[in-house]
Coordinates of C-alpha atoms (C1' of nucleotides) in Angstrom, one line a residue:
Chain A
M1 CA -12.8 -17.0 -79.0
S2 CA -11.9 -14.2 -81.3
A3 CA -13.0 -16.3 -84.3
T4 CA -16.6 -16.0 -83.2
L5 CA -16.5 -12.2 -83.0
P6 CA -18.2 -10.1 -85.8
I7 CA -15.9 -8.9 -88.6
C8 CA -14.6 -5.4 -88.1
P9 CA -11.8 -4.9 -90.7
L10 CA -9.2 -2.3 -89.9
D11 CA -8.8 0.5 -92.4
K12 CA -5.2 0.3 -93.5
K13 CA -5.1 3.9 -94.4
Y14 CA -6.2 4.8 -90.9
L15 CA -3.4 2.7 -89.5
Y16 CA -0.9 4.5 -91.6
R17 CA -2.2 7.9 -90.7
K18 CA -2.1 7.0 -87.1
I19 CA 1.5 6.0 -87.1
T20 CA 2.4 9.2 -88.9
I21 CA 0.6 11.3 -86.3
M22 CA 2.1 9.4 -83.4
E23 CA 5.6 10.3 -84.6
Q24 CA 4.7 14.0 -84.2
E25 CA 2.5 14.0 -81.2
Q26 CA 3.4 13.4 -77.6
T27 CA 1.5 10.7 -75.7
L28 CA -0.9 12.9 -73.8
K29 CA -3.0 10.5 -71.6
T30 CA -5.5 13.2 -70.9
Y31 CA -8.7 11.7 -72.2
T32 CA -11.2 12.3 -69.5
L33 CA -14.9 12.0 -68.8
T34 CA -17.3 14.9 -68.4
D35 CA -19.0 15.3 -65.0
D36 CA -22.2 13.8 -66.4
E37 CA -20.4 10.8 -67.7
Q38 CA -18.7 10.4 -64.4
R39 CA -22.0 10.5 -62.6
L40 CA -23.6 8.2 -65.1
S41 CA -20.8 5.7 -64.5
E42 CA -21.4 5.8 -60.8
M43 CA -25.1 5.1 -61.3
M44 CA -24.2 2.2 -63.6
K45 CA -22.0 0.9 -60.9
A46 CA -24.8 1.1 -58.4
L47 CA -27.1 -0.8 -60.7
G48 CA -24.4 -3.3 -61.6
H49 CA -25.2 -5.6 -58.7
P50 CA -28.0 -8.1 -59.0
A51 CA -29.3 -7.4 -55.4
R52 CA -29.5 -3.7 -56.1
M53 CA -31.2 -4.3 -59.5
Q54 CA -33.7 -6.4 -57.6
I55 CA -34.3 -3.6 -55.1
I56 CA -34.9 -1.1 -58.0
R57 CA -37.3 -3.5 -59.6
Y58 CA -39.1 -4.1 -56.3
L59 CA -39.5 -0.4 -55.8
M60 CA -41.0 -0.1 -59.3
E61 CA -43.6 -2.7 -58.4
H62 CA -44.1 -1.4 -54.9
P63 CA -43.8 2.3 -55.0
Q64 CA -44.1 2.7 -51.3
C65 CA -42.3 0.3 -49.1
I66 CA -40.1 0.1 -46.1
T67 CA -36.7 -1.5 -45.6
G68 CA -38.2 -4.6 -44.0
D69 CA -40.3 -5.3 -47.1
I70 CA -37.1 -5.5 -49.2
V71 CA -35.3 -7.6 -46.6
D72 CA -38.2 -10.1 -46.5
V73 CA -37.9 -10.5 -50.3
L74 CA -34.1 -10.8 -50.8
P75 CA -31.9 -13.7 -49.7
L76 CA -29.7 -11.3 -47.7
A77 CA -29.2 -10.2 -44.1
Q78 CA -30.8 -7.0 -43.0
A79 CA -27.4 -5.3 -42.6
T80 CA -26.5 -6.2 -46.2
V81 CA -29.7 -4.9 -47.6
S82 CA -29.2 -1.7 -45.7
Q83 CA -25.8 -1.4 -47.2
H84 CA -27.1 -1.8 -50.7
L85 CA -29.8 0.7 -50.0
K86 CA -27.1 3.2 -49.0
V87 CA -25.3 2.6 -52.3
L88 CA -28.5 3.3 -54.2
R89 CA -29.1 6.4 -52.0
D90 CA -25.6 7.7 -52.6
A91 CA -26.1 7.2 -56.3
G92 CA -29.2 9.3 -56.0
L93 CA -31.4 6.6 -57.5
I94 CA -33.7 6.2 -54.4
C95 CA -34.7 8.2 -51.5
G96 CA -35.7 7.2 -48.0
T97 CA -37.8 9.0 -45.5
I98 CA -37.9 8.1 -41.8
E99 CA -41.4 7.3 -40.6
G100 CA -41.4 6.4 -37.0
T101 CA -39.1 3.4 -36.6
A102 CA -39.4 2.5 -40.3
T103 CA -37.8 4.0 -43.3
C104 CA -39.9 4.5 -46.4
Y105 CA -38.1 4.1 -49.7
C106 CA -39.1 5.1 -53.2
L107 CA -37.4 5.6 -56.6
C108 CA -36.1 9.1 -57.2
Y109 CA -37.9 9.7 -60.5
E110 CA -35.9 12.8 -61.2
S111 CA -32.6 10.9 -61.2
V112 CA -34.1 8.0 -63.0
D113 CA -35.3 10.2 -65.8
W114 CA -31.9 11.8 -66.0
F115 CA -30.3 8.4 -66.1
K116 CA -32.5 7.3 -69.0
A117 CA -31.9 10.5 -70.9
Q118 CA -28.1 10.1 -70.5
V119 CA -28.1 6.5 -71.6
G120 CA -30.2 7.6 -74.6
N121 CA -27.6 10.2 -75.5
L122 CA -24.6 8.1 -74.6
F123 CA -24.1 5.9 -77.7
Chain B
M1 CA -28.2 13.3 -44.0
S2 CA -31.7 11.8 -44.1
A3 CA -33.1 15.3 -43.5
T4 CA -32.0 16.5 -46.9
L5 CA -33.9 13.7 -48.7
P6 CA -37.1 14.4 -50.5
I7 CA -40.3 13.8 -48.6
C8 CA -41.9 10.5 -49.3
P9 CA -44.6 10.0 -46.7
L10 CA -45.5 6.5 -45.8
D11 CA -49.2 5.6 -46.4
K12 CA -50.4 4.4 -43.0
K13 CA -53.1 2.4 -44.5
Y14 CA -50.5 0.5 -46.6
L15 CA -48.5 -0.2 -43.5
Y16 CA -51.5 -1.6 -41.8
R17 CA -52.4 -3.7 -44.8
K18 CA -48.8 -5.0 -45.1
I19 CA -48.7 -6.2 -41.5
T20 CA -52.0 -8.0 -42.0
I21 CA -50.6 -9.8 -45.1
M22 CA -47.4 -10.7 -43.4
E23 CA -49.2 -12.5 -40.7
Q24 CA -50.7 -14.8 -43.3
E25 CA -47.9 -15.2 -45.8
Q26 CA -44.7 -16.9 -45.3
T27 CA -41.4 -15.1 -45.9
L28 CA -40.5 -16.5 -49.3
K29 CA -37.2 -14.8 -50.2
T30 CA -37.7 -15.8 -53.8
Y31 CA -37.8 -12.4 -55.5
T32 CA -35.6 -12.9 -58.6
L33 CA -34.5 -11.1 -61.7
T34 CA -35.4 -12.1 -65.2
D35 CA -32.6 -13.2 -67.5
D36 CA -32.8 -9.9 -69.3
E37 CA -32.5 -8.0 -66.0
Q38 CA -29.6 -10.2 -65.0
R39 CA -27.8 -9.4 -68.3
L40 CA -28.6 -5.8 -68.0
S41 CA -27.1 -5.7 -64.6
E42 CA -23.9 -7.3 -66.0
M43 CA -23.7 -4.6 -68.7
M44 CA -24.2 -1.9 -66.1
K45 CA -21.4 -3.4 -64.0
A46 CA -19.1 -3.3 -67.1
L47 CA -20.0 0.4 -67.6
G48 CA -19.7 1.2 -63.9
H49 CA -16.0 1.9 -64.1
P50 CA -14.7 5.2 -65.3
A51 CA -11.9 3.7 -67.4
R52 CA -14.4 1.4 -69.2
M53 CA -16.8 4.3 -69.7
Q54 CA -13.9 6.2 -71.2
I55 CA -13.2 3.4 -73.6
I56 CA -16.8 3.3 -74.7
R57 CA -16.8 7.0 -75.3
Y58 CA -13.5 6.8 -77.2
L59 CA -15.0 4.1 -79.4
M60 CA -18.0 6.3 -80.1
E61 CA -15.7 9.1 -81.2
H62 CA -13.2 6.8 -83.0
P63 CA -15.3 4.0 -84.5
Q64 CA -12.2 2.1 -85.7
C65 CA -9.3 1.9 -83.4
I66 CA -6.8 -0.6 -82.1
T67 CA -5.8 -1.4 -78.5
G68 CA -2.7 0.8 -78.7
D69 CA -4.8 3.9 -79.5
I70 CA -6.8 3.4 -76.3
V71 CA -3.7 2.7 -74.2
D72 CA -2.2 5.9 -75.5
V73 CA -5.1 7.9 -74.3
L74 CA -5.7 6.4 -70.9
P75 CA -3.5 6.8 -67.8
L76 CA -3.3 3.0 -67.4
A77 CA -0.8 0.3 -68.3
Q78 CA -1.3 -1.7 -71.4
A79 CA -2.1 -4.8 -69.4
T80 CA -4.8 -3.0 -67.4
V81 CA -6.4 -1.6 -70.5
S82 CA -6.4 -5.0 -72.1
Q83 CA -8.2 -6.3 -69.0
H84 CA -10.8 -3.6 -69.2
L85 CA -11.3 -4.5 -72.9
K86 CA -11.9 -8.1 -71.9
V87 CA -14.6 -7.0 -69.4
L88 CA -16.3 -5.0 -72.1
R89 CA -16.0 -7.9 -74.6
D90 CA -17.4 -10.4 -72.1
A91 CA -20.3 -8.0 -71.5
G92 CA -20.9 -8.0 -75.2
L93 CA -20.6 -4.2 -75.5
I94 CA -17.6 -4.2 -77.9
C95 CA -16.0 -6.6 -80.3
G96 CA -12.4 -7.0 -81.4
T97 CA -11.0 -8.4 -84.6
I98 CA -7.4 -9.4 -84.9
E99 CA -5.7 -7.6 -87.8
G100 CA -2.1 -8.7 -88.1
T101 CA -0.5 -8.0 -84.8
A102 CA -3.1 -5.4 -83.8
T103 CA -6.7 -5.9 -82.6
C104 CA -9.3 -3.6 -84.0
Y105 CA -12.1 -2.7 -81.6
C106 CA -15.5 -1.3 -82.2
L107 CA -18.8 -0.9 -80.4
C108 CA -21.2 -3.8 -80.7
Y109 CA -24.2 -1.7 -81.9
E110 CA -26.6 -4.6 -81.6
S111 CA -25.9 -5.0 -77.9
V112 CA -25.8 -1.2 -77.4
D113 CA -29.3 -0.9 -78.9
W114 CA -30.5 -3.7 -76.7
F115 CA -29.1 -2.0 -73.7
K116 CA -30.7 1.3 -74.5
A117 CA -34.1 -0.4 -75.1
Q118 CA -33.8 -2.3 -71.8
V119 CA -33.0 0.9 -69.8
G120 CA -35.9 2.6 -71.5
N121 CA -38.2 -0.2 -70.3
L122 CA -36.6 -0.6 -66.9
F123 CA -38.2 2.1 -64.9
Chain C
dC1 C1' -41.0 3.0 -17.5
dA2 C1' -39.9 -1.4 -19.6
dT3 C1' -40.0 -3.8 -23.8
dA4 C1' -40.7 -4.5 -28.9
dT5 C1' -39.6 -3.1 -33.4
dT6 C1' -37.1 -1.1 -37.1
dC7 C1' -33.1 0.1 -39.2
dA8 C1' -28.4 2.3 -40.0
dT9 C1' -23.8 1.7 -38.7
dC10 C1' -19.6 -0.6 -36.9
dG11 C1' -16.2 -4.2 -37.1
dT12 C1' -14.5 -7.8 -39.6
dA13 C1' -13.9 -11.9 -42.6
dT14 C1' -14.1 -13.2 -47.4
dT15 C1' -14.3 -12.5 -52.1
dT16 C1' -13.7 -9.7 -56.1
dT17 C1' -11.7 -6.0 -58.6
dT18 C1' -8.0 -3.3 -60.1
dA19 C1' -3.5 -2.4 -61.6
dC20 C1' 1.0 -3.6 -63.2
dG21 C1' 5.3 -6.0 -64.6
dA22 C1' 6.7 -9.9 -67.0
dT23 C1' 6.0 -13.1 -70.5
dA24 C1' 4.7 -15.4 -74.7
dG25 C1' 2.6 -15.8 -79.2
dA26 C1' 1.6 -14.0 -83.7
dG27 C1' 2.6 -11.4 -87.2
dA28 C1' 5.3 -7.5 -89.7
dA29 C1' 9.8 -5.6 -91.1
dG30 C1' 14.5 -5.6 -92.3
Chain D
dC1 C1' 16.1 -15.8 -90.0
dT2 C1' 16.3 -12.2 -86.7
dT3 C1' 14.2 -8.4 -84.7
dC4 C1' 10.5 -5.4 -83.7
dT5 C1' 5.7 -4.4 -82.8
dC6 C1' 1.3 -5.4 -80.8
dT7 C1' -1.5 -7.4 -77.5
dA8 C1' -3.5 -11.1 -74.5
dT9 C1' -2.6 -13.6 -70.5
dC10 C1' -0.3 -14.9 -66.1
dG11 C1' 1.0 -14.0 -61.4
dT12 C1' 0.5 -11.1 -57.8
dA13 C1' 0.0 -7.1 -54.6
dA14 C1' -3.2 -3.7 -53.1
dA15 C1' -7.7 -1.8 -52.8
dA16 C1' -12.6 -2.2 -52.9
dA17 C1' -16.8 -4.6 -52.5
dT18 C1' -19.7 -7.8 -50.3
dA19 C1' -21.9 -10.2 -46.5
dC20 C1' -23.0 -10.8 -41.8
dG21 C1' -23.4 -10.6 -36.6
dA22 C1' -23.5 -7.3 -33.1
dT23 C1' -24.7 -2.9 -31.5
dG24 C1' -27.1 1.3 -30.6
dA25 C1' -30.4 4.9 -31.6
dA26 C1' -35.1 6.1 -32.3
dT27 C1' -39.7 5.2 -31.8
dA28 C1' -43.7 2.6 -30.9
dT29 C1' -46.2 -0.5 -27.6
dG30 C1' -47.9 -2.3 -23.3

DNA sequence: CATATTCATCGTATTTTTACGATAGAGAAG
DNA sequence: CTTCTCTATCGTAAAAATACGATGAATATG
């Protein structure tokens, strides 16, 4: 398996330097994410499920739709779809507005733009 | 909770039209993702864990490093870090090359570029 | 007012993920 | 050759995610 991976030779000098440093420094274990990176990771998690990705795509193609529309189109029970919608809501990727007995969902374009910008800057 | 969500008024005409259509069409439940979207979702899932996001960020800042470097910096056991590295490898986001007893890891820039392009096109 | 519809939430079973100690293999070092 | 280092994998316990039926709240319909 490793044999098929691209070559990425280790710089021996770097290795030597690293060992020298490690003898002096303490193991800190304090490498943390910024708040933005944390939030980005949460959004990624929300999008990291095929059903939720499907919902996002559906909302792109159908900018105004209600829960039932999405339920009709996915191979999942209504309760499950509702749960996925909640995850996307909590991640800030979509917003829902109650309209009578229905709930109208749409993409939260502000968050989506933020997400795209963050991904653009990430790597 | 719903009260704080942005307003997204449902178009009554659309609702009416939808009902009319639904009377004619069958419930298909065949809304699927493309292969690209499926793969994108898997990458999102891989990035949807703070530890793995930390690893990616560390690899950005330290383009050449070995497993031990990452273990030193994260508050996780070596076995756990190795498991996260495997997830990132399986997602194609990083690649590892065995160098003696160590394994050198680096970002897979090809996949990263693909990921960024897909996110750019997604919404 | 009685009934239909729409949907979020609850409770719960199942599956998956996460984390870690232990282990083993593959080199390097002495 | 023996020992030490580095790391992937295994087994497993605990936590989280996923899926669904049942329920209830809110509203529309007759």
